[in-house]
GROMACS .gro file of C-alpha atoms in nm:
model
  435
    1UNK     CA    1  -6.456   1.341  -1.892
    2UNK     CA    2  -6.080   1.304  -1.814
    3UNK     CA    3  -5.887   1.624  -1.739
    4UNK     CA    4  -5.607   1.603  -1.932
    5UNK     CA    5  -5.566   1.426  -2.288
    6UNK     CA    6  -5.237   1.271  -2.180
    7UNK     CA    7  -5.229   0.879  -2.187
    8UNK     CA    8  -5.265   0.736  -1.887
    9UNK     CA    9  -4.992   0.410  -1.808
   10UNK     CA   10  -5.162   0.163  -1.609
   11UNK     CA   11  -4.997   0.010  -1.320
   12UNK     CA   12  -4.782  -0.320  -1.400
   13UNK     CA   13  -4.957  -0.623  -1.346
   14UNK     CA   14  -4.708  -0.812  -1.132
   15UNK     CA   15  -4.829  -1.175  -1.131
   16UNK     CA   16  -4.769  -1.153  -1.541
   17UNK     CA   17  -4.496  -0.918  -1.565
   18UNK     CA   18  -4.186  -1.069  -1.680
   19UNK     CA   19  -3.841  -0.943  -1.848
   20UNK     CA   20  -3.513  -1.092  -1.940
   21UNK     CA   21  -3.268  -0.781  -1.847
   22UNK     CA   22  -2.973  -0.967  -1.744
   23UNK     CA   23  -3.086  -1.285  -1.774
   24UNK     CA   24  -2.871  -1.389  -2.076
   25UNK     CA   25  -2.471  -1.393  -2.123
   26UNK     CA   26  -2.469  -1.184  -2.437
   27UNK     CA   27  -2.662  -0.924  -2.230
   28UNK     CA   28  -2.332  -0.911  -1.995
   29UNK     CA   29  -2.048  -0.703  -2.107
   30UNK     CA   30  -1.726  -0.919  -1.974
   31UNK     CA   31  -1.970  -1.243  -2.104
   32UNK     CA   32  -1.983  -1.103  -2.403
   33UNK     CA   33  -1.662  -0.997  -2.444
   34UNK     CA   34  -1.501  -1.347  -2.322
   35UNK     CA   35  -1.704  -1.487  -2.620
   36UNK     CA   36  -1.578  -1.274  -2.877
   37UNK     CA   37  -1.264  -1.377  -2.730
   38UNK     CA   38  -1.282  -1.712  -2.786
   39UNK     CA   39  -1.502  -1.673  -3.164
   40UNK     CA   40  -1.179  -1.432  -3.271
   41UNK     CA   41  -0.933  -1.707  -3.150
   42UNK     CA   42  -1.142  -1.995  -3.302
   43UNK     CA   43  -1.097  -1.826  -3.660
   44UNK     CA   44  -0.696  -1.765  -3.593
   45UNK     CA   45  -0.682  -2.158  -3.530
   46UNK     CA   46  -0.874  -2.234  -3.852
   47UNK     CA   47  -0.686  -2.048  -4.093
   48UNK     CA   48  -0.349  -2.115  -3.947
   49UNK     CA   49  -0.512  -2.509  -3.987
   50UNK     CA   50  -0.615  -2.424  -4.362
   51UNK     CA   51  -0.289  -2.259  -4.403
   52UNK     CA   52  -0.031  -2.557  -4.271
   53UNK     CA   53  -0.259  -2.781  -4.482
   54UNK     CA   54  -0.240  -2.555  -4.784
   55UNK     CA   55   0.149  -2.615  -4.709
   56UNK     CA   56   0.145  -3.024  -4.609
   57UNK     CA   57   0.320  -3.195  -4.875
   58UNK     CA   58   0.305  -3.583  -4.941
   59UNK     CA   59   0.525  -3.802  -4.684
   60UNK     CA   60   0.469  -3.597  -4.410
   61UNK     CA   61   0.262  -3.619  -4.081
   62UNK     CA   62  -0.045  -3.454  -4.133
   63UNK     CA   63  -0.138  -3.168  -3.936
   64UNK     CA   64  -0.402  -3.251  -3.611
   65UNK     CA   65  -0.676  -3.081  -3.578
   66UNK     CA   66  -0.800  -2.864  -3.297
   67UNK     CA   67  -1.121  -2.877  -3.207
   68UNK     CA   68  -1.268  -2.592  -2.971
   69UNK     CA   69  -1.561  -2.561  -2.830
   70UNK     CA   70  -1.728  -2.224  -2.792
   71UNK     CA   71  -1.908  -2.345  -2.440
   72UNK     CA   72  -1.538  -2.387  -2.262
   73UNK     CA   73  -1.360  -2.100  -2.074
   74UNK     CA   74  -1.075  -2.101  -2.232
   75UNK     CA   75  -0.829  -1.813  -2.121
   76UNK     CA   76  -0.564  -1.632  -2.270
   77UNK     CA   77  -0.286  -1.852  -2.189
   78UNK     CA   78  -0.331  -2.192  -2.334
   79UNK     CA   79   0.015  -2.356  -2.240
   80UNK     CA   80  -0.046  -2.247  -1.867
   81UNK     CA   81  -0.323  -2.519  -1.813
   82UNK     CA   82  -0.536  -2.257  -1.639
   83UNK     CA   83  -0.897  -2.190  -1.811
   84UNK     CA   84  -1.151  -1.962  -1.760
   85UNK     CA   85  -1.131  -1.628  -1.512
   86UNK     CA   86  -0.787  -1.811  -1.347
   87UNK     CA   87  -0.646  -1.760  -1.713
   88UNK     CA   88  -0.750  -1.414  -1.776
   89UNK     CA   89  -0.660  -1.326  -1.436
   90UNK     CA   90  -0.326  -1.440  -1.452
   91UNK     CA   91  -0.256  -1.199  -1.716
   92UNK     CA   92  -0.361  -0.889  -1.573
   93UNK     CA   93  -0.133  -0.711  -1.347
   94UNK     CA   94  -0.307  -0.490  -1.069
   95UNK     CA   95  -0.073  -0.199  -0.897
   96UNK     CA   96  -0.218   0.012  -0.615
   97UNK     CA   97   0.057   0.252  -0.503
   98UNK     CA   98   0.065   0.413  -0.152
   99UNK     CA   99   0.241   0.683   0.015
  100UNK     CA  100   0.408   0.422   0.277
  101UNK     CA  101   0.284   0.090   0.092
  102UNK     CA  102   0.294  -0.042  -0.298
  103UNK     CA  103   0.053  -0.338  -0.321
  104UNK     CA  104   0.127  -0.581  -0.658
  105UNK     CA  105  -0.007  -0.847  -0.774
  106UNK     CA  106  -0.178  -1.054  -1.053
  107UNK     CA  107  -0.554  -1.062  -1.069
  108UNK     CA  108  -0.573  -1.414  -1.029
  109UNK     CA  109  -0.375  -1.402  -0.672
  110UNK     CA  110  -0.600  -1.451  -0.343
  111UNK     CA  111  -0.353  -1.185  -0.173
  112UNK     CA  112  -0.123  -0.916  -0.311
  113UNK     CA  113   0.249  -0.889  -0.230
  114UNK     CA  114   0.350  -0.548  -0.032
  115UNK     CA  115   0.637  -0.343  -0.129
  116UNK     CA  116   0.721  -0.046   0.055
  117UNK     CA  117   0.690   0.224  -0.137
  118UNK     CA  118   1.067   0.352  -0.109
  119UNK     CA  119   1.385   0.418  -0.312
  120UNK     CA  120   1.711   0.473  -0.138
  121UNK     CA  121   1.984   0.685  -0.392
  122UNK     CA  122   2.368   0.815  -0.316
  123UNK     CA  123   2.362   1.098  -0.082
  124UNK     CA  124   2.617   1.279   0.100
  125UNK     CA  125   2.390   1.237   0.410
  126UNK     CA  126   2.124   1.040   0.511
  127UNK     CA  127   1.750   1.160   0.585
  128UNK     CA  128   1.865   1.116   0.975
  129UNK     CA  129   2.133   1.424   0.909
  130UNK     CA  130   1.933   1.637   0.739
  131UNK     CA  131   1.823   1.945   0.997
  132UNK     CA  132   2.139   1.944   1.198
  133UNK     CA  133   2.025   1.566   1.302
  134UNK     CA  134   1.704   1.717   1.495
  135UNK     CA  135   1.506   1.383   1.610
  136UNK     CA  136   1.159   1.331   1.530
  137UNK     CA  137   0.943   1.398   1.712
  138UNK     CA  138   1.114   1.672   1.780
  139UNK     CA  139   1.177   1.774   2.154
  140UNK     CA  140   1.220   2.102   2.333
  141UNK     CA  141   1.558   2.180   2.480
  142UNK     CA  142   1.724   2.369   2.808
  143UNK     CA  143   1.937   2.707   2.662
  144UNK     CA  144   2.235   2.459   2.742
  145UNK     CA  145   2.122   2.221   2.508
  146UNK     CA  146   2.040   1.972   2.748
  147UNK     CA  147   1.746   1.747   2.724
  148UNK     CA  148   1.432   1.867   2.977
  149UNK     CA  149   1.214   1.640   3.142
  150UNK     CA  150   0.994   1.422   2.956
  151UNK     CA  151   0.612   1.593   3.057
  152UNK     CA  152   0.794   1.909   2.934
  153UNK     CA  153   0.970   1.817   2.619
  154UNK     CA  154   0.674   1.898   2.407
  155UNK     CA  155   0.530   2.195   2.536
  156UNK     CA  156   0.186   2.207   2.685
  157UNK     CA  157   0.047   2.119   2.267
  158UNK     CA  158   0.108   1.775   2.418
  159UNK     CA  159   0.106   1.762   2.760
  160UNK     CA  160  -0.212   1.956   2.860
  161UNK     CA  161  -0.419   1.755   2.591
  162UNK     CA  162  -0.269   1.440   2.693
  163UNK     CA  163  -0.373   1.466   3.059
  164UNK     CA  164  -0.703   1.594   2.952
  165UNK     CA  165  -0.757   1.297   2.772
  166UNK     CA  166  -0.622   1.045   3.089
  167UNK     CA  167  -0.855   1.212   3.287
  168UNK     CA  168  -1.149   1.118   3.063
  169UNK     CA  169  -1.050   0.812   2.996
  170UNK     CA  170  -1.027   0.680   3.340
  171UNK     CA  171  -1.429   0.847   3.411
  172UNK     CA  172  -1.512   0.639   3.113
  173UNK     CA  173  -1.365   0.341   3.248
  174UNK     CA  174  -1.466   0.390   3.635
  175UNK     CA  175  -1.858   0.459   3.477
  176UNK     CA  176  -1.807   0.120   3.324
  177UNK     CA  177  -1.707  -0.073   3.565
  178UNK     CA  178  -1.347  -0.131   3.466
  179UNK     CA  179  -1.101  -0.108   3.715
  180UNK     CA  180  -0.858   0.132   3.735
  181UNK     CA  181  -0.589   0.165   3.944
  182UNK     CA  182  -0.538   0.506   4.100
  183UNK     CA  183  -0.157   0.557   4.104
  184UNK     CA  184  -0.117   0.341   3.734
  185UNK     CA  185   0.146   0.631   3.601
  186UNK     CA  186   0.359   0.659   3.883
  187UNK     CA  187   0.396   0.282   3.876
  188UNK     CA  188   0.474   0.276   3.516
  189UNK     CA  189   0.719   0.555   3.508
  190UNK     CA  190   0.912   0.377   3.854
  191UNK     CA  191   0.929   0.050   3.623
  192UNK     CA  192   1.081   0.197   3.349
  193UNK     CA  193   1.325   0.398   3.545
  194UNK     CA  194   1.460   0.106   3.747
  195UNK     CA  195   1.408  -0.132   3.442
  196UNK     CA  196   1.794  -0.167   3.293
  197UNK     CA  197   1.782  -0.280   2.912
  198UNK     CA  198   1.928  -0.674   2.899
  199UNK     CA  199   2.202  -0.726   2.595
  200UNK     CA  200   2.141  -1.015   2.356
  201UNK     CA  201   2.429  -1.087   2.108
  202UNK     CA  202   2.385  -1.095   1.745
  203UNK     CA  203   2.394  -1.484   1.727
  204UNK     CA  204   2.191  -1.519   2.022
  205UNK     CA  205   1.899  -1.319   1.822
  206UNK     CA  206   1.666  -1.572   1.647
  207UNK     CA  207   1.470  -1.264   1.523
  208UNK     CA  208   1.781  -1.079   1.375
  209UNK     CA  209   1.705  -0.850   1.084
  210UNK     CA  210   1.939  -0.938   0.758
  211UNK     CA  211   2.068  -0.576   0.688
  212UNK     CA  212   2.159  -0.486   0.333
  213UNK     CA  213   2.498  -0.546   0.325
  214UNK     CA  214   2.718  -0.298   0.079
  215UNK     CA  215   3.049  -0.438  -0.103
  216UNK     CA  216   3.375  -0.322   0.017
  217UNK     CA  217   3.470  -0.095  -0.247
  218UNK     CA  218   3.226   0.199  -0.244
  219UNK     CA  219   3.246   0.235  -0.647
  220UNK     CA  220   3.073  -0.110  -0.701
  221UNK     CA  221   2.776  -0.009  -0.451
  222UNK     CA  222   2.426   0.013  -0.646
  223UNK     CA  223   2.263   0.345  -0.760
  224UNK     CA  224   1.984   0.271  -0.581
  225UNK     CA  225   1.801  -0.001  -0.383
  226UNK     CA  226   1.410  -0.006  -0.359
  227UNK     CA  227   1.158  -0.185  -0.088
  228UNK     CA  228   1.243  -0.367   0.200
  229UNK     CA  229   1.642  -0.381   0.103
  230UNK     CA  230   1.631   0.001   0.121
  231UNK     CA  231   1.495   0.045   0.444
  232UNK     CA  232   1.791  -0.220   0.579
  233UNK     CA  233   2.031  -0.048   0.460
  234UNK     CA  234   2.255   0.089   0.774
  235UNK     CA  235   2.280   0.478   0.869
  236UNK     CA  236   2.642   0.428   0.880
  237UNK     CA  237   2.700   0.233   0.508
  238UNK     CA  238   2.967   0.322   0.263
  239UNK     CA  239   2.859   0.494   0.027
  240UNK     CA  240   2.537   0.664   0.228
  241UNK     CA  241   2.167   0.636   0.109
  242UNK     CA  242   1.927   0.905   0.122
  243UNK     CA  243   1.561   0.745   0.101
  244UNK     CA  244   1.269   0.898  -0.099
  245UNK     CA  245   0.958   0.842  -0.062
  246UNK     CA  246   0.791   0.938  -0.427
  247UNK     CA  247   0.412   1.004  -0.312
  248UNK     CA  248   0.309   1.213   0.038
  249UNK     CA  249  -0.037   1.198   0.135
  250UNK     CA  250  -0.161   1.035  -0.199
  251UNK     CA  251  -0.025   1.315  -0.420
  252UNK     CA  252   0.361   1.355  -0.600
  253UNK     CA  253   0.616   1.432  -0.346
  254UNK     CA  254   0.712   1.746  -0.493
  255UNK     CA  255   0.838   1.846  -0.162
  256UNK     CA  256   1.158   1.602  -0.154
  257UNK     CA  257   1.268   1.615  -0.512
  258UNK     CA  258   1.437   1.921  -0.769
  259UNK     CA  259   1.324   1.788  -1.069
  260UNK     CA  260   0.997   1.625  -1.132
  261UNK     CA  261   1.163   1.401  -1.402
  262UNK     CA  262   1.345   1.221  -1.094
  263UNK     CA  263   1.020   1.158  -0.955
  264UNK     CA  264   0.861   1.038  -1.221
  265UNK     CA  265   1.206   0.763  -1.285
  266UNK     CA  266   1.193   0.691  -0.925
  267UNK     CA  267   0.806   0.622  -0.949
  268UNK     CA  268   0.860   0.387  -1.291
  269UNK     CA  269   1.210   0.219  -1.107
  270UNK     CA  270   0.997   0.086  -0.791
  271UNK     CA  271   0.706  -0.063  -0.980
  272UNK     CA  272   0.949  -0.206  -1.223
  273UNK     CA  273   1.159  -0.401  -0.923
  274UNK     CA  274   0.868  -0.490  -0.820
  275UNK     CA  275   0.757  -0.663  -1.087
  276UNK     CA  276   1.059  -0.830  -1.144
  277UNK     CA  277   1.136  -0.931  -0.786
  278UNK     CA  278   0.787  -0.961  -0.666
  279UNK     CA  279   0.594  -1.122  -0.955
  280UNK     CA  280   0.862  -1.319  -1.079
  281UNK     CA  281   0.856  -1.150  -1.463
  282UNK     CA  282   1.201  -1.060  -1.469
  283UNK     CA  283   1.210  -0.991  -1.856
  284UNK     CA  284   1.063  -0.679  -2.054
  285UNK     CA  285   0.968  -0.776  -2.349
  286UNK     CA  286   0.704  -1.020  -2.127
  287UNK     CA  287   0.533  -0.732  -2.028
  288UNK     CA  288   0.376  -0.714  -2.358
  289UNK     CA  289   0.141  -1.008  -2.263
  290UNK     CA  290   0.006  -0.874  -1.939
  291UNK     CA  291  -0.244  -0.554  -1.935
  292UNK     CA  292  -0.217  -0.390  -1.574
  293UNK     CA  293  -0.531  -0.232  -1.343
  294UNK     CA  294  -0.415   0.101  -1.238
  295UNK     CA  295  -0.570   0.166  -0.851
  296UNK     CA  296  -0.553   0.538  -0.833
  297UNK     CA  297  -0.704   0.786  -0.517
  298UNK     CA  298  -1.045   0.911  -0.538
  299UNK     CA  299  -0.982   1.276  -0.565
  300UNK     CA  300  -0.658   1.277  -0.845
  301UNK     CA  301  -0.524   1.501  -1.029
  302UNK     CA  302  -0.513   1.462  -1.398
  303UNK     CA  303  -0.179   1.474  -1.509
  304UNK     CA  304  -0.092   1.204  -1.243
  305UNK     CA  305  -0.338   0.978  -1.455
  306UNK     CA  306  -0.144   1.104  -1.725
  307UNK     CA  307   0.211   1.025  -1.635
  308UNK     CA  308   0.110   0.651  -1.513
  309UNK     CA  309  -0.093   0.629  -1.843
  310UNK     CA  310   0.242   0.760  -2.051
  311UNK     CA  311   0.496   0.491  -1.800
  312UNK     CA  312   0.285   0.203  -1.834
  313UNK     CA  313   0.233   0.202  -2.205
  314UNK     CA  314   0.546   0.329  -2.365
  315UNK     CA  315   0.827   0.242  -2.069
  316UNK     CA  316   0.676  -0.082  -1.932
  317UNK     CA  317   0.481  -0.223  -2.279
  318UNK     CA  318   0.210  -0.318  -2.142
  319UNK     CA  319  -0.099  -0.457  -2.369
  320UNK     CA  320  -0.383  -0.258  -2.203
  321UNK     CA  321  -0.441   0.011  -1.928
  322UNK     CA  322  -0.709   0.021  -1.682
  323UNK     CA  323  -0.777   0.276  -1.417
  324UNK     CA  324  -1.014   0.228  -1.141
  325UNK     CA  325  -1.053   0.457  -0.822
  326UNK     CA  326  -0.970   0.288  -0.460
  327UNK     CA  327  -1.350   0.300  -0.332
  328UNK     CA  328  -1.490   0.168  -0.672
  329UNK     CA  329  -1.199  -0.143  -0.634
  330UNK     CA  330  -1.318  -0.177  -0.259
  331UNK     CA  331  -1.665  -0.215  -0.340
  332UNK     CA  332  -1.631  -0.418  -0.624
  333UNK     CA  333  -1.381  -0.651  -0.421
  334UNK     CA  334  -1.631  -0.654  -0.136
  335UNK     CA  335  -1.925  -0.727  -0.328
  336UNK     CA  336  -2.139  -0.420  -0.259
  337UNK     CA  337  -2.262  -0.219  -0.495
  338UNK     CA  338  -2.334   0.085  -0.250
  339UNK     CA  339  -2.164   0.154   0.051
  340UNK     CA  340  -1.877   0.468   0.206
  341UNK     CA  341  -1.540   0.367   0.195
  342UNK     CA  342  -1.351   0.477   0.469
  343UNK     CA  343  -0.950   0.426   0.352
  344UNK     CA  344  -0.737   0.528   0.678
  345UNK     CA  345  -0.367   0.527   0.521
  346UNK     CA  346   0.013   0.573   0.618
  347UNK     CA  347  -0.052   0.949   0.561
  348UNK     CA  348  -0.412   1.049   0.435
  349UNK     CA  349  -0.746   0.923   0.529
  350UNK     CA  350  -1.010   0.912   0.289
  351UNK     CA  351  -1.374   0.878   0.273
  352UNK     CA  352  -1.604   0.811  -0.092
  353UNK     CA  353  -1.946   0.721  -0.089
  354UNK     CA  354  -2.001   0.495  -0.361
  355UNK     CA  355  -2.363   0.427  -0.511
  356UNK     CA  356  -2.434   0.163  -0.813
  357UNK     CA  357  -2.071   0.153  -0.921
  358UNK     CA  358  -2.030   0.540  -0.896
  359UNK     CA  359  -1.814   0.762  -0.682
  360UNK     CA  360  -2.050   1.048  -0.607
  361UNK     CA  361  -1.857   1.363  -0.683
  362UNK     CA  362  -1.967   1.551  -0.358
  363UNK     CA  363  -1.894   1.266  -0.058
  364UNK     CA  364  -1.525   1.257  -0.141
  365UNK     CA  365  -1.324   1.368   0.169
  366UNK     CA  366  -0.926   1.351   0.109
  367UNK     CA  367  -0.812   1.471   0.536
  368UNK     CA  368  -0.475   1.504   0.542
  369UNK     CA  369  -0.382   1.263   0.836
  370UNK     CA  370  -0.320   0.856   0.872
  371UNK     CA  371  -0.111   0.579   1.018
  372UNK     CA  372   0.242   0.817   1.045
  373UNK     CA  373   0.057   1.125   1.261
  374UNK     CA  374  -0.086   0.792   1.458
  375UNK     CA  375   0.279   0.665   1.514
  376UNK     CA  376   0.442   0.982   1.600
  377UNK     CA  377   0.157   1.033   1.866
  378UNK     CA  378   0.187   0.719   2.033
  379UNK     CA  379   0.589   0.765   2.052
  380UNK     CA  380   0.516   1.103   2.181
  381UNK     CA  381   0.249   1.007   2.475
  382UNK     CA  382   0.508   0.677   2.531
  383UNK     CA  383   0.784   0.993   2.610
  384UNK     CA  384   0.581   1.158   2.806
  385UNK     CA  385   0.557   0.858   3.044
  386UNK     CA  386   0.921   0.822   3.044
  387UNK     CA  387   0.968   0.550   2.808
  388UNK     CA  388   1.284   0.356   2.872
  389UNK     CA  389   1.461   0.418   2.490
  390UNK     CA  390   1.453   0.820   2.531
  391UNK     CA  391   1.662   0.839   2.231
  392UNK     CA  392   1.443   0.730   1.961
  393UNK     CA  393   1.414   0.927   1.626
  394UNK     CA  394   1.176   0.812   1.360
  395UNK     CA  395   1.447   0.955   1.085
  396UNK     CA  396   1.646   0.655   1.181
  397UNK     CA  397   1.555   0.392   0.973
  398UNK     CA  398   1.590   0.056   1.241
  399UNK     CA  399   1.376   0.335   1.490
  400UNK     CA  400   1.106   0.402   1.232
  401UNK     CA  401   1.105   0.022   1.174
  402UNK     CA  402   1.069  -0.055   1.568
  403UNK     CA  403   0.794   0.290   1.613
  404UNK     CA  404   0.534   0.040   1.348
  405UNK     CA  405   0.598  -0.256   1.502
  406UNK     CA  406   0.556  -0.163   1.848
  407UNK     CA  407   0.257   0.028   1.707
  408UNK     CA  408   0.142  -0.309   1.573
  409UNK     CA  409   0.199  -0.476   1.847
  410UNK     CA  410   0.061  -0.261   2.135
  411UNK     CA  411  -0.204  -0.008   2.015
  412UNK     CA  412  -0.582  -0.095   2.100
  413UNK     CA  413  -0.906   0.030   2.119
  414UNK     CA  414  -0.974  -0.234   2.392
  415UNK     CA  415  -1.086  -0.127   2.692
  416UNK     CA  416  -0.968  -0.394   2.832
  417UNK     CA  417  -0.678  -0.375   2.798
  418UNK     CA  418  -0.599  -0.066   2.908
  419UNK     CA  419  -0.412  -0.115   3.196
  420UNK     CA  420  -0.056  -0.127   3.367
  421UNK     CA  421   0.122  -0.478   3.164
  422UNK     CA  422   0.471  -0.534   3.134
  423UNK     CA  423   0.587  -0.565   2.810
  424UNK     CA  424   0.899  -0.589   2.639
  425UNK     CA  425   1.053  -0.487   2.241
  426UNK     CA  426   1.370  -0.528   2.101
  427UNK     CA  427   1.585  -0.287   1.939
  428UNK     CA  428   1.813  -0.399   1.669
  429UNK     CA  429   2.056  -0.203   1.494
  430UNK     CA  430   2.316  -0.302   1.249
  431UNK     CA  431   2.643  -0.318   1.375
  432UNK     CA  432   2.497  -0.337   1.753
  433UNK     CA  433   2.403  -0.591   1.967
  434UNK     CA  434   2.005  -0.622   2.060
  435UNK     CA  435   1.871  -0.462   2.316
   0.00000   0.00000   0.00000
């Protein structure tokens, strides 16, 4: 007698069980919608066929006829002479902005193009002004104003933790066998003490940096200049630029700016030159052809999904809108369909756990620290050991452009190579010779 009256499933015969989930192109949602595509476009092509025959008058060349074939990829641009995904690629725009980065490109491209994510606008001063001109990282001063030495210029925050960390770093490297010399910082603070800076002239440079030059009469100068161009524009130009940097730490940049309309225009007036300069669609009414992928952050806010939503469709024109969260765009670019993103950035690190296409609500971490806090320490602990160019300030803008690439050039999590090297950068300024 069974216990319960409940039917009772029996288990799945596996040597006969057999299913066709997935197994079909209709059963695939961009499949099926590529079809549709091409039905829809096959019954334009007739009637505008029947029509300009309806039309054909006696004497004239008869109209050809265009044969399609519903098996061919054929894409959305047909006098391109792409087919297939390269055709529908090549009309989709995809924009992933940054705080430090913006990263543009069309959906067909094996690489995207990278913009910095910058405007520079008419100021009275420049961002290195601002504060009374205090450098950053900023450093503690003498009551006469005079500079102190450089283990005590940033308090014991710095220095204590720094020599904690020395200390445990050569144990780790003495308990694995890595040599270490014993008297490594007094021979790299002798070196850079006795080390003199060599002069190169500007035409001597092969590496020279092609600063934005400004015309002579101050009333022709641009508004504004965005990307690379505003970062080379000289301190000392005439008019001066301020530079803005619309998002901080994946969020609007409220901070920096009175109004929030300015933001939003200065937001819209970067992606726009970008377009133009970077994709090579310098005309507007183009932009009606293209539909855009909007990357946005994990954790956003709604009404920044609302404003892109608003610029992209009624300033920019575009066709359609998609937006798509950073870990969901990783995964999907990677291949995986579950995995945790870890995103380190210029100013936020994130980390999204993402399962079956899904960003699970719970495992997304937004920590407030990235790439910057990562070049302001390593300037800092280079101070400390008396680097040779004392006077750097990361509110300069040919200093913040020398901090990354000596950052890119030098930091390592290799243990081996963690040791005393001689090395050598090269500051360039405008208007100065390098150094």
């Amino acid at each position: 007698m069974d216990l319960t009256t409940w039917p009772q499933v029996n288990m799945i015969n596996q040597k006969n069980y057999y299913t066709e989930y997935l197994k079909r192109d209709d059963q695939i949602l961009p499949l099926r919608l590529q079809q549709e595509e091409r039905r829809n476009r096959m019954t334009t092509n007739a009637k505008d066929r029947d029509r300009a025959l309806a039309q054909f008058k006696p004497g004239e060349l008869p109209v050809p006829d265009i044969e399609m074939d519903l098996d061919d990829d054929v894409g959305l641009d047909e006098g391109s002479g792409l087919v297939g995904q390269d055709a529908l690629g090549s009309k989709i725009i995809v924009i992933h902005p940054g705080s430090q980065n913006l990263r543009i490109g069309l959906a067909s491209d094996a690489l995207p193009k990278t913009v910095p994510m910058v405007i520079a606008r008419r100021s009275t001063t420049t961002e290195s002004e601002e504060d009374g001109g205090e450098p950053r990282p900023k450093r503690l001063k003498l009551d006469n104003d005079s500079p102190m030495e450089p283990e005590k210029m940033f308090g014991d925050e710095v220095g204590t933790p720094y020599a904690t960390m020395c200390t445990e770093l050569k144990i780790h490297m003495r308990s694995h066998k890595r040599r270490v010399l014993p008297n490594s910082k007094e021979l790299i603070v002798n070196y850079n003490k006795r080390t003199p800076p060599e002069t190169i002239s500007e035409h001597n440079d092969p590496l020279r940096i092609d600063w934005t030059e400004m015309p002579n009469d101050p009333r022709r100068a641009p508004t504004f200049v965005t990307g690379k161009d505003a970062l080379r524009i000289p301190d000392s130009s005439n008019p001066k630029y301020k530079l803005f940097w619309p998002l901080r730490q994946g969020w609007y940049n409220e901070h920096d700016y009175d109004e929030k309309r300015i933001l939003y225009d200065d937001i819209a007036v970067i992606i726009e030159e970008a377009i133009k300069t970077q994709l090579n669609i310098p005309r507007k009414k183009d932009w009606m052809q293209y539909g855009c992928v909007f990357v946005v952050p994990d954790l956003y806010e709604r009404r920044y999904v609302t404003q892109i939503l608003r610029m992209l469709l009624r300033d920019f024109g575009f066709a359609r809108v998609c937006f798509i969260q950073e870990s969901l765009a990783a995964t999907f670019g990677a291949g995986y369909t579950s995995a945790c993103v870890v995103d380190i950035g210029a100013q936020k690190t994130s980390v999204c756990c993402v399962e079956e296409g899904m960003c699970l609500e719970n495992s997304r971490i937004n920590l407030k620290y990235g790439g910057a806090d990562v070049t302001e320490t390593f300037i800092k602990m280079m101070l400390f050991d008396h680097f040779p160019y004392s006077e750097i300030n990361l509110n300069r803008r040919y200093d913040f452009l020398l901090a990354e690439e000596i950052k890119i050039k030098f930091c390592t999590l290799n243990e081996g190579d963690v040791s005393p090297q001689p090395a050598d950068f090269h500051l360039r300024a405008s208007g100065q010779p390098t150094r």
